[in-house]
C-alpha atoms as a printed R data frame, in Angstrom:
    type eleno elety resid chain resno       x       y       z
1   ATOM     1    CA   MET     A     1 -14.085 -21.411   5.228
2   ATOM     2    CA   LYS     A     2 -13.740 -20.492   1.565
3   ATOM     3    CA   LYS     A     3 -10.974 -21.924  -0.559
4   ATOM     4    CA   LEU     A     4  -8.262 -19.400  -1.350
5   ATOM     5    CA   ARG     A     5  -7.215 -18.724  -4.925
6   ATOM     6    CA   ASN     A     6  -3.884 -19.889  -6.325
7   ATOM     7    CA   ILE     A     7  -1.777 -18.529  -9.167
8   ATOM     8    CA   ASN     A     8  -0.745 -21.925 -10.606
9   ATOM     9    CA   ILE     A     9   2.072 -20.902 -12.956
10  ATOM    10    CA   ASP     A    10   4.784 -23.499 -13.497
11  ATOM    11    CA   SER     A    11   6.597 -22.224 -16.617
12  ATOM    12    CA   LYS     A    12   7.383 -19.112 -18.620
13  ATOM    13    CA   ASN     A    13   5.029 -20.379 -21.303
14  ATOM    14    CA   ILE     A    14   2.076 -20.458 -18.853
15  ATOM    15    CA   LEU     A    15   3.014 -16.966 -17.661
16  ATOM    16    CA   ALA     A    16   3.097 -15.780 -21.284
17  ATOM    17    CA   LYS     A    17  -0.364 -17.230 -21.893
18  ATOM    18    CA   GLN     A    18  -1.721 -15.481 -18.818
19  ATOM    19    CA   ILE     A    19  -0.431 -12.021 -19.741
20  ATOM    20    CA   SER     A    20  -1.091 -12.258 -23.481
21  ATOM    21    CA   ASN     A    21  -3.974 -10.396 -25.077
22  ATOM    22    CA   VAL     A    22  -5.132  -9.014 -28.429
23  ATOM    23    CA   LYS     A    23  -2.444  -6.317 -28.354
24  ATOM    24    CA   LEU     A    24   0.198  -8.725 -27.043
25  ATOM    25    CA   PRO     A    25  -0.008 -12.082 -28.888
26  ATOM    26    CA   LEU     A    26   1.512 -15.143 -27.221
27  ATOM    27    CA   PRO     A    27   4.806 -15.114 -29.202
28  ATOM    28    CA   GLU     A    28   5.347 -11.451 -28.285
29  ATOM    29    CA   ALA     A    29   4.495 -12.158 -24.650
30  ATOM    30    CA   ARG     A    30   7.158 -14.891 -24.578
31  ATOM    31    CA   SER     A    31   9.700 -12.538 -26.126
32  ATOM    32    CA   LEU     A    32   8.824  -9.800 -23.653
33  ATOM    33    CA   ILE     A    33   9.423 -12.108 -20.682
34  ATOM    34    CA   ASP     A    34  12.750 -13.400 -22.042
35  ATOM    35    CA   SER     A    35  13.940  -9.902 -22.922
36  ATOM    36    CA   VAL     A    36  13.125  -8.502 -19.485
37  ATOM    37    CA   ILE     A    37  14.800 -11.407 -17.679
38  ATOM    38    CA   GLN     A    38  17.937 -10.912 -19.744
39  ATOM    39    CA   ASN     A    39  18.066  -7.108 -19.428
40  ATOM    40    CA   HIS     A    40  16.412  -6.527 -16.058
41  ATOM    41    CA   SER     A    41  19.154  -4.422 -14.470
42  ATOM    42    CA   SER     A    42  19.193  -1.942 -17.362
43  ATOM    43    CA   LEU     A    43  15.421  -1.434 -17.406
44  ATOM    44    CA   TRP     A    44  14.984   0.473 -14.162
45  ATOM    45    CA   LYS     A    45  16.514   3.523 -12.505
46  ATOM    46    CA   ASP     A    46  16.372   5.432  -9.244
47  ATOM    47    CA   ASN     A    47  13.618   8.039  -9.044
48  ATOM    48    CA   LEU     A    48  15.718  10.670  -7.322
49  ATOM    49    CA   ALA     A    49  12.853  13.173  -7.001
50  ATOM    50    CA   GLN     A    50  10.827  10.799  -4.811
51  ATOM    51    CA   SER     A    51  13.640   8.968  -3.014
52  ATOM    52    CA   LYS     A    52  14.799   9.746   0.543
53  ATOM    53    CA   PRO     A    53  18.406   8.528   0.701
54  ATOM    54    CA   GLU     A    54  18.859   9.900   4.228
55  ATOM    55    CA   LYS     A    55  16.149   7.473   5.384
56  ATOM    56    CA   GLY     A    56  17.389   4.581   3.267
57  ATOM    57    CA   LYS     A    57  14.356   4.792   0.976
58  ATOM    58    CA   TRP     A    58  14.939   4.566  -2.756
59  ATOM    59    CA   VAL     A    59  12.013   4.783  -5.175
60  ATOM    60    CA   ARG     A    60  12.607   2.984  -8.466
61  ATOM    61    CA   SER     A    61  11.137   3.632 -11.887
62  ATOM    62    CA   ALA     A    62  10.594   1.266 -14.820
63  ATOM    63    CA   TYR     A    63   8.336   3.755 -16.595
64  ATOM    64    CA   LYS     A    64   8.025   3.284 -20.357
65  ATOM    65    CA   THR     A    65  10.305   0.221 -20.381
66  ATOM    66    CA   ASP     A    66   9.600  -3.433 -21.135
67  ATOM    67    CA   LEU     A    67  10.054  -4.156 -17.432
68  ATOM    68    CA   GLY     A    68   7.389  -1.622 -16.525
69  ATOM    69    CA   LYS     A    69   5.074  -3.102 -19.132
70  ATOM    70    CA   LEU     A    70   5.609  -6.665 -17.910
71  ATOM    71    CA   LEU     A    71   5.196  -5.781 -14.228
72  ATOM    72    CA   LYS     A    72   1.925  -3.994 -14.924
73  ATOM    73    CA   LEU     A    73   0.632  -7.052 -16.787
74  ATOM    74    CA   ILE     A    74   1.669  -9.347 -13.926
75  ATOM    75    CA   ASP     A    75   0.008  -7.053 -11.397
76  ATOM    76    CA   VAL     A    76  -3.284  -6.961 -13.330
77  ATOM    77    CA   LYS     A    77  -3.387 -10.433 -14.874
78  ATOM    78    CA   VAL     A    78  -1.749 -12.492 -12.113
79  ATOM    79    CA   LEU     A    79  -1.863 -10.751  -8.736
80  ATOM    80    CA   SER     A    80  -5.095  -8.740  -8.807
81  ATOM    81    CA   HIS     A    81  -7.167 -11.940  -8.911
82  ATOM    82    CA   LEU     A    82  -6.102 -12.572  -5.312
83  ATOM    83    CA   ASP     A    83  -7.687  -9.336  -4.047
84  ATOM    84    CA   GLU     A    84 -10.969 -11.005  -3.146
85  ATOM    85    CA   ASP     A    85  -9.108 -13.229  -0.681
86  ATOM    86    CA   LEU     A    86  -7.805 -10.259   1.301
87  ATOM    87    CA   PRO     A    87  -9.474  -9.729   4.691
88  ATOM    88    CA   ALA     A    88 -11.799  -6.745   5.076
89  ATOM    89    CA   PHE     A    89  -9.345  -4.788   7.248
90  ATOM    90    CA   ILE     A    90  -6.687  -4.716   4.476
91  ATOM    91    CA   PHE     A    91  -7.192  -1.629   2.314
92  ATOM    92    CA   GLY     A    92  -3.828  -1.138   0.614
93  ATOM    93    CA   GLY     A    93  -2.799  -3.145  -2.428
94  ATOM    94    CA   ARG     A    94  -6.240  -4.018  -3.711
95  ATOM    95    CA   LYS     A    95  -8.269  -2.836  -6.673
96  ATOM    96    CA   GLY     A    96 -10.814  -0.066  -6.171
97  ATOM    97    CA   ILE     A    97  -9.822   0.630  -2.559
98  ATOM    98    CA   SER     A    98  -8.297   3.955  -1.519
99  ATOM    99    CA   ASN     A    99  -6.903   5.723   1.521
100 ATOM   100    CA   VAL     A   100 -10.295   7.411   1.887
101 ATOM   101    CA   THR     A   101 -12.034   4.025   2.130
102 ATOM   102    CA   ALA     A   102  -9.598   2.966   4.839
103 ATOM   103    CA   ALA     A   103 -10.077   6.197   6.787
104 ATOM   104    CA   LYS     A   104 -13.873   5.913   6.689
105 ATOM   105    CA   HIS     A   105 -13.670   2.392   8.133
106 ATOM   106    CA   LEU     A   106 -12.055   3.853  11.244
107 ATOM   107    CA   LEU     A   107 -14.981   6.160  12.073
108 ATOM   108    CA   GLY     A   108 -16.837   3.354  13.858
109 ATOM   109    CA   PHE     A   109 -20.299   3.590  15.408
110 ATOM   110    CA   GLN     A   110 -19.809   4.636  19.011
111 ATOM   111    CA   LYS     A   111 -18.828   8.131  20.196
112 ATOM   112    CA   GLU     A   112 -15.738   9.587  21.917
113 ATOM   113    CA   ARG     A   113 -13.327   7.776  19.657
114 ATOM   114    CA   THR     A   114  -9.560   7.710  19.836
115 ATOM   115    CA   LEU     A   115  -7.162   6.846  17.012
116 ATOM   116    CA   LEU     A   116  -3.871   4.997  17.335
117 ATOM   117    CA   ALA     A   117  -1.825   5.680  14.192
118 ATOM   118    CA   LEU     A   118   1.180   3.475  13.424
119 ATOM   119    CA   ASP     A   119   3.652   3.498  10.560
120 ATOM   120    CA   ILE     A   120   5.918   0.594   9.593
121 ATOM   121    CA   THR     A   121   9.314   1.910   8.617
122 ATOM   122    CA   LYS     A   122  11.092   0.638   5.474
123 ATOM   123    CA   PHE     A   123   8.220  -1.735   4.720
124 ATOM   124    CA   PHE     A   124   9.165  -2.555   1.126
125 ATOM   125    CA   GLU     A   125  12.861  -2.847   1.908
126 ATOM   126    CA   SER     A   126  12.064  -5.479   4.541
127 ATOM   127    CA   VAL     A   127  10.505  -7.825   1.952
128 ATOM   128    CA   GLU     A   128  13.540  -9.699   0.688
129 ATOM   129    CA   LEU     A   129  13.723 -11.802  -2.465
130 ATOM   130    CA   LEU     A   130  13.328 -15.126  -0.646
131 ATOM   131    CA   LYS     A   131  10.124 -13.952   1.052
132 ATOM   132    CA   VAL     A   132   8.588 -13.059  -2.328
133 ATOM   133    CA   GLU     A   133   9.644 -16.444  -3.721
134 ATOM   134    CA   THR     A   134   7.986 -18.130  -0.752
135 ATOM   135    CA   PHE     A   135   4.754 -16.244  -1.440
136 ATOM   136    CA   TYR     A   136   4.653 -17.399  -5.069
137 ATOM   137    CA   LYS     A   137   5.387 -20.984  -4.042
138 ATOM   138    CA   SER     A   138   2.528 -20.817  -1.537
139 ATOM   139    CA   LYS     A   139   0.258 -19.909  -4.450
140 ATOM   140    CA   ARG     A   140   1.220 -23.081  -6.344
141 ATOM   141    CA   CYS     A   141   3.892 -21.677  -8.643
142 ATOM   142    CA   SER     A   142   6.853 -23.883  -9.469
143 ATOM   143    CA   PRO     A   143  10.168 -23.132  -7.706
144 ATOM   144    CA   LYS     A   144  11.695 -21.966 -11.008
145 ATOM   145    CA   ILE     A   145   8.901 -19.584 -11.963
146 ATOM   146    CA   SER     A   146   8.627 -18.373  -8.353
147 ATOM   147    CA   LYS     A   147  12.271 -17.339  -8.495
148 ATOM   148    CA   ILE     A   148  11.756 -15.599 -11.862
149 ATOM   149    CA   LEU     A   149   8.622 -13.729 -10.742
150 ATOM   150    CA   ALA     A   150  10.247 -12.661  -7.481
151 ATOM   151    CA   ARG     A   151  13.396 -11.462  -9.229
152 ATOM   152    CA   LEU     A   152  11.368  -9.300 -11.623
153 ATOM   153    CA   SER     A   153   9.971  -7.292  -8.694
154 ATOM   154    CA   CYS     A   154  13.157  -7.002  -6.634
155 ATOM   155    CA   VAL     A   155  16.289  -4.887  -6.916
156 ATOM   156    CA   PRO     A   156  19.379  -4.404  -4.727
157 ATOM   157    CA   ARG     A   157  18.872  -2.161  -1.715
158 ATOM   158    CA   GLY     A   158  20.575   1.201  -1.733
159 ATOM   159    CA   SER     A   159  21.383   3.462  -4.649
160 ATOM   160    CA   LYS     A   160  21.607   1.772  -8.034
161 ATOM   161    CA   HIS     A   161  25.091   3.218  -8.412
162 ATOM   162    CA   THR     A   162  26.245   1.846  -5.042
163 ATOM   163    CA   PRO     A   163  24.041  -1.229  -4.571
164 ATOM   164    CA   GLU     A   164  23.963  -3.477  -1.544
165 ATOM   165    CA   SER     A   165  24.092  -7.261  -1.804
166 ATOM   166    CA   THR     A   166  20.545  -7.856  -0.478
167 ATOM   167    CA   LEU     A   167  17.640  -7.867  -2.950
168 ATOM   168    CA   SER     A   168  14.228  -6.626  -1.826
169 ATOM   169    CA   LEU     A   169  10.981  -5.309  -3.290
170 ATOM   170    CA   ALA     A   170  11.445  -2.168  -5.341
171 ATOM   171    CA   ARG     A   171   9.467   0.860  -4.217
172 ATOM   172    CA   GLY     A   172   7.635   2.182  -7.269
173 ATOM   173    CA   PHE     A   173   7.186  -1.058  -9.226
174 ATOM   174    CA   SER     A   174   3.605  -2.010 -10.123
175 ATOM   175    CA   THR     A   175   3.716  -5.335  -8.290
176 ATOM   176    CA   SER     A   176   5.361  -4.177  -5.074
177 ATOM   177    CA   THR     A   177   2.344  -3.081  -3.040
178 ATOM   178    CA   ARG     A   178   0.394  -6.319  -3.485
179 ATOM   179    CA   LEU     A   179   3.497  -8.443  -2.918
180 ATOM   180    CA   ALA     A   180   4.446  -6.553   0.245
181 ATOM   181    CA   VAL     A   181   0.973  -6.935   1.730
182 ATOM   182    CA   TRP     A   182   0.754 -10.647   0.890
183 ATOM   183    CA   SER     A   183   4.257 -11.337   2.136
184 ATOM   184    CA   TYR     A   184   3.324 -10.187   5.643
185 ATOM   185    CA   MET     A   185  -0.310 -11.312   5.717
186 ATOM   186    CA   THR     A   186   0.292 -13.552   8.751
187 ATOM   187    CA   ALA     A   187   1.571 -10.560  10.739
188 ATOM   188    CA   PHE     A   188  -1.469  -8.476   9.802
189 ATOM   189    CA   TYR     A   189  -3.847 -11.254  10.827
190 ATOM   190    CA   ARG     A   190  -2.105 -11.554  14.186
191 ATOM   191    CA   ILE     A   191  -2.302  -7.794  14.732
192 ATOM   192    CA   HIS     A   192  -5.998  -7.781  13.818
193 ATOM   193    CA   ASP     A   193  -6.773 -10.607  16.245
194 ATOM   194    CA   LEU     A   194  -4.785  -8.890  18.994
195 ATOM   195    CA   VAL     A   195  -6.676  -5.597  18.502
196 ATOM   196    CA   MET     A   196 -10.059  -7.337  18.541
197 ATOM   197    CA   LYS     A   197  -9.111  -9.156  21.741
198 ATOM   198    CA   ARG     A   198  -7.600  -6.244  23.661
199 ATOM   199    CA   LEU     A   199 -10.233  -3.689  22.642
200 ATOM   200    CA   LYS     A   200 -13.303  -5.937  22.396
201 ATOM   201    CA   ASN     A   201 -15.351  -3.738  24.747
202 ATOM   202    CA   PHE     A   202 -14.493  -0.482  22.965
203 ATOM   203    CA   ASP     A   203 -15.969  -0.884  19.431
204 ATOM   204    CA   PRO     A   204 -12.531  -1.510  17.837
205 ATOM   205    CA   ARG     A   205 -11.711  -0.846  14.189
206 ATOM   206    CA   ILE     A   206  -8.458  -1.549  12.372
207 ATOM   207    CA   ALA     A   207  -7.458  -0.484   8.859
208 ATOM   208    CA   VAL     A   208  -4.160  -1.502   7.260
209 ATOM   209    CA   PHE     A   209  -3.211   0.677   4.309
210 ATOM   210    CA   ILE     A   210   0.106  -0.677   3.000
211 ATOM   211    CA   ASP     A   211   2.544   0.358   5.763
212 ATOM   212    CA   ASP     A   212   0.093   2.494   7.751
213 ATOM   213    CA   ILE     A   213  -1.962   0.879  10.515
214 ATOM   214    CA   GLY     A   214  -4.914   2.772  11.950
215 ATOM   215    CA   ILE     A   215  -6.715   1.513  15.060
216 ATOM   216    CA   SER     A   216  -9.738   3.309  16.464
217 ATOM   217    CA   ALA     A   217 -11.863   2.624  19.544
218 ATOM   218    CA   SER     A   218 -14.531   4.319  21.649
219 ATOM   219    CA   ARG     A   219 -13.906   5.528  25.211
220 ATOM   220    CA   VAL     A   220 -10.698   3.516  25.410
221 ATOM   221    CA   PRO     A   221  -8.107   4.166  28.166
222 ATOM   222    CA   LYS     A   222  -4.874   5.607  26.778
223 ATOM   223    CA   ASP     A   223  -2.678   3.154  28.673
224 ATOM   224    CA   LEU     A   224  -4.429   0.278  26.894
225 ATOM   225    CA   LEU     A   225  -3.374   1.729  23.531
226 ATOM   226    CA   VAL     A   226   0.172   2.333  24.765
227 ATOM   227    CA   GLY     A   227   0.424  -1.333  25.752
228 ATOM   228    CA   LEU     A   228  -1.016  -2.320  22.369
229 ATOM   229    CA   VAL     A   229   1.832  -0.540  20.574
230 ATOM   230    CA   GLU     A   230   4.394  -2.696  22.361
231 ATOM   231    CA   GLU     A   231   2.526  -5.904  21.543
232 ATOM   232    CA   ILE     A   232   2.159  -4.951  17.874
233 ATOM   233    CA   GLU     A   233   5.862  -4.164  17.608
234 ATOM   234    CA   SER     A   234   6.607  -7.571  19.117
235 ATOM   235    CA   ILE     A   235   4.461  -9.287  16.467
236 ATOM   236    CA   LEU     A   236   6.171  -7.392  13.646
237 ATOM   237    CA   ASN     A   237   9.563  -8.309  15.058
238 ATOM   238    CA   GLU     A   238   8.676 -12.007  15.324
239 ATOM   239    CA   GLU     A   239   7.149 -12.223  11.849
240 ATOM   240    CA   SER     A   240  10.056 -10.497  10.124
241 ATOM   241    CA   SER     A   241  13.051 -11.673  12.171
242 ATOM   242    CA   GLY     A   242  13.572  -8.094  13.281
243 ATOM   243    CA   ALA     A   243  13.237  -6.461   9.849
244 ATOM   244    CA   LEU     A   244   9.917  -4.704  10.523
245 ATOM   245    CA   ARG     A   245   9.842  -1.852  13.040
246 ATOM   246    CA   LEU     A   246   7.405   0.900  13.933
247 ATOM   247    CA   ASN     A   247   8.356   4.500  13.254
248 ATOM   248    CA   LYS     A   248   8.322   5.989  16.758
249 ATOM   249    CA   GLU     A   249   8.013   9.557  15.439
250 ATOM   250    CA   LYS     A   250   4.825   8.665  13.576
251 ATOM   251    CA   THR     A   251   3.251   6.664  16.416
252 ATOM   252    CA   LYS     A   252   0.397   8.857  17.650
253 ATOM   253    CA   ILE     A   253  -2.649   8.585  19.889
254 ATOM   254    CA   MET     A   254  -5.245  11.225  18.958
255 ATOM   255    CA   ASN     A   255  -8.789  12.156  19.973
256 ATOM   256    CA   TYR     A   256 -11.433  12.556  17.264
257 ATOM   257    CA   LYS     A   257 -13.081  15.578  18.906
258 ATOM   258    CA   ASP     A   258 -10.152  17.710  17.788
259 ATOM   259    CA   GLY     A   259 -10.197  16.361  14.232
260 ATOM   260    CA   VAL     A   260  -7.602  13.701  13.499
261 ATOM   261    CA   LYS     A   261  -5.536  13.762  10.309
262 ATOM   262    CA   HIS     A   262  -4.794  10.267   9.046
263 ATOM   263    CA   LEU     A   263  -4.122   8.841   5.572
264 ATOM   264    CA   GLY     A   264  -4.510  12.247   3.928
265 ATOM   265    CA   VAL     A   265  -7.932  13.084   5.391
266 ATOM   266    CA   VAL     A   266  -9.316  14.501   8.632
267 ATOM   267    CA   LEU     A   267 -11.442  12.131  10.704
268 ATOM   268    CA   ASN     A   268 -14.133  14.027  12.573
269 ATOM   269    CA   ARG     A   269 -16.623  12.245  14.785
270 ATOM   270    CA   ASN     A   270 -19.128  11.475  12.029
271 ATOM   271    CA   LYS     A   271 -17.433  12.267   8.738
272 ATOM   272    CA   LEU     A   272 -14.234  12.738   6.771
273 ATOM   273    CA   VAL     A   273 -12.966  16.203   5.832
274 ATOM   274    CA   LEU     A   274 -10.304  17.556   3.494
275 ATOM   275    CA   PRO     A   275  -7.317  18.700   5.623
276 ATOM   276    CA   LYS     A   276  -6.985  22.466   6.125
277 ATOM   277    CA   ASP     A   277  -3.669  22.692   4.301
278 ATOM   278    CA   MET     A   278  -5.251  21.028   1.265
279 ATOM   279    CA   GLN     A   279  -8.285  23.303   1.522
280 ATOM   280    CA   ALA     A   280  -6.012  26.351   1.535
281 ATOM   281    CA   ARG     A   281  -4.058  25.038  -1.454
282 ATOM   282    CA   ARG     A   282  -7.275  24.293  -3.352
283 ATOM   283    CA   ASP     A   283  -8.631  27.804  -2.662
284 ATOM   284    CA   TRP     A   284  -5.345  29.434  -3.724
285 ATOM   285    CA   LEU     A   285  -5.241  27.490  -6.977
286 ATOM   286    CA   THR     A   286  -8.904  28.292  -7.660
287 ATOM   287    CA   TYR     A   287  -8.247  32.006  -7.127
288 ATOM   288    CA   GLN     A   288  -5.120  31.999  -9.296
289 ATOM   289    CA   TYR     A   289  -6.934  30.233 -12.128
290 ATOM   290    CA   LYS     A   290  -9.890  32.610 -11.874
291 ATOM   291    CA   VAL     A   291  -7.612  35.643 -12.048
292 ATOM   292    CA   THR     A   292  -5.094  34.441 -14.647
293 ATOM   293    CA   GLY     A   293  -6.879  31.690 -16.571
294 ATOM   294    CA   LEU     A   294  -3.546  29.862 -16.823
295 ATOM   295    CA   GLU     A   295  -3.659  26.108 -17.414
296 ATOM   296    CA   LYS     A   296  -0.852  25.484 -14.916
297 ATOM   297    CA   TYR     A   297  -3.345  26.220 -12.125
298 ATOM   298    CA   LYS     A   298  -6.280  24.394 -13.678
299 ATOM   299    CA   LYS     A   299  -5.044  20.797 -13.495
300 ATOM   300    CA   PRO     A   300  -3.899  20.787  -9.833
301 ATOM   301    CA   MET     A   301  -7.045  22.743  -8.872
302 ATOM   302    CA   ARG     A   302  -9.210  20.052 -10.435
303 ATOM   303    CA   GLY     A   303  -7.124  17.399  -8.694
304 ATOM   304    CA   TYR     A   304  -7.910  18.824  -5.254
305 ATOM   305    CA   LYS     A   305 -11.596  19.250  -6.106
306 ATOM   306    CA   SER     A   306 -11.762  15.695  -7.424
307 ATOM   307    CA   TYR     A   307 -10.195  14.416  -4.193
308 ATOM   308    CA   GLU     A   308 -12.712  16.410  -2.167
309 ATOM   309    CA   ASN     A   309 -15.529  14.841  -4.188
310 ATOM   310    CA   VAL     A   310 -14.168  11.382  -3.328
311 ATOM   311    CA   ILE     A   311 -14.327  12.339   0.352
312 ATOM   312    CA   ARG     A   312 -17.889  13.697   0.011
313 ATOM   313    CA   LYS     A   313 -18.967  10.495  -1.725
314 ATOM   314    CA   ALA     A   314 -17.441   8.402   1.054
315 ATOM   315    CA   ASN     A   315 -19.425  10.359   3.636
316 ATOM   316    CA   LYS     A   316 -22.765   9.497   2.034
317 ATOM   317    CA   PRO     A   317 -24.749   6.702   3.716
318 ATOM   318    CA   GLN     A   318 -24.227   3.363   1.955
């Protein structure tokens, strides 16, 4: 069994050394850290356009602030080095891995496949400050620096203008995805082992993409998947003291022969396909740009075509 990497930061000075570079000399890195710690609450805001207050989901933004700059450096210089220790079934929160990669993993080898799609509700909000501190401590950071690093990535739940008392990971911060995944790694391992055990005779595949869990199998009885949902929910409940729950509305069991949409792509039996609504949008934008030549159609058109190219590339034999 390979030895897992640690972060090994025990002071602000060591953190400053780790994030410093040619454009950010050590003295400036120290000043950046101190300034952000002192002014943290004024360096982020609610992203109202992306938030869903009715569902208790608030997206935060630290864009173009010292906090945003520091979090990006921590994500790249401190946390990304742990990516190689992530198990193969974890696709969210790691460098160079996309939703398309996760979806392709679910295709499997055997025919007549069925997909069980699960969504964890309020995933980021469930990762409280203490859980993030515990993660940093487990990676050999001192208690003091663990508290500082955790606090940088957490904000009060609820609207910034009417905050709650509990601090949890901020949706939208650079560090949040990796921290959320690592904070519940034990739960994901347990779910993986459960799936492999229950579906061992059905060519099982599991792909965890942040708060989406996809499980595929070949010629599997539906009642076996229904029972699996209950067991997975039990694991999430145990590992989070009741904080993690599955979104019942998004829990679906689907057959591949009809084309299954999951993680922004359609999973056919042998390949991935751009969803029909995206195809229609791409074609409309292409037509509008051809007729008008306006730049406002060009950029989104290229975005859809670029995404389709990613899907085509994923379909090629490795």
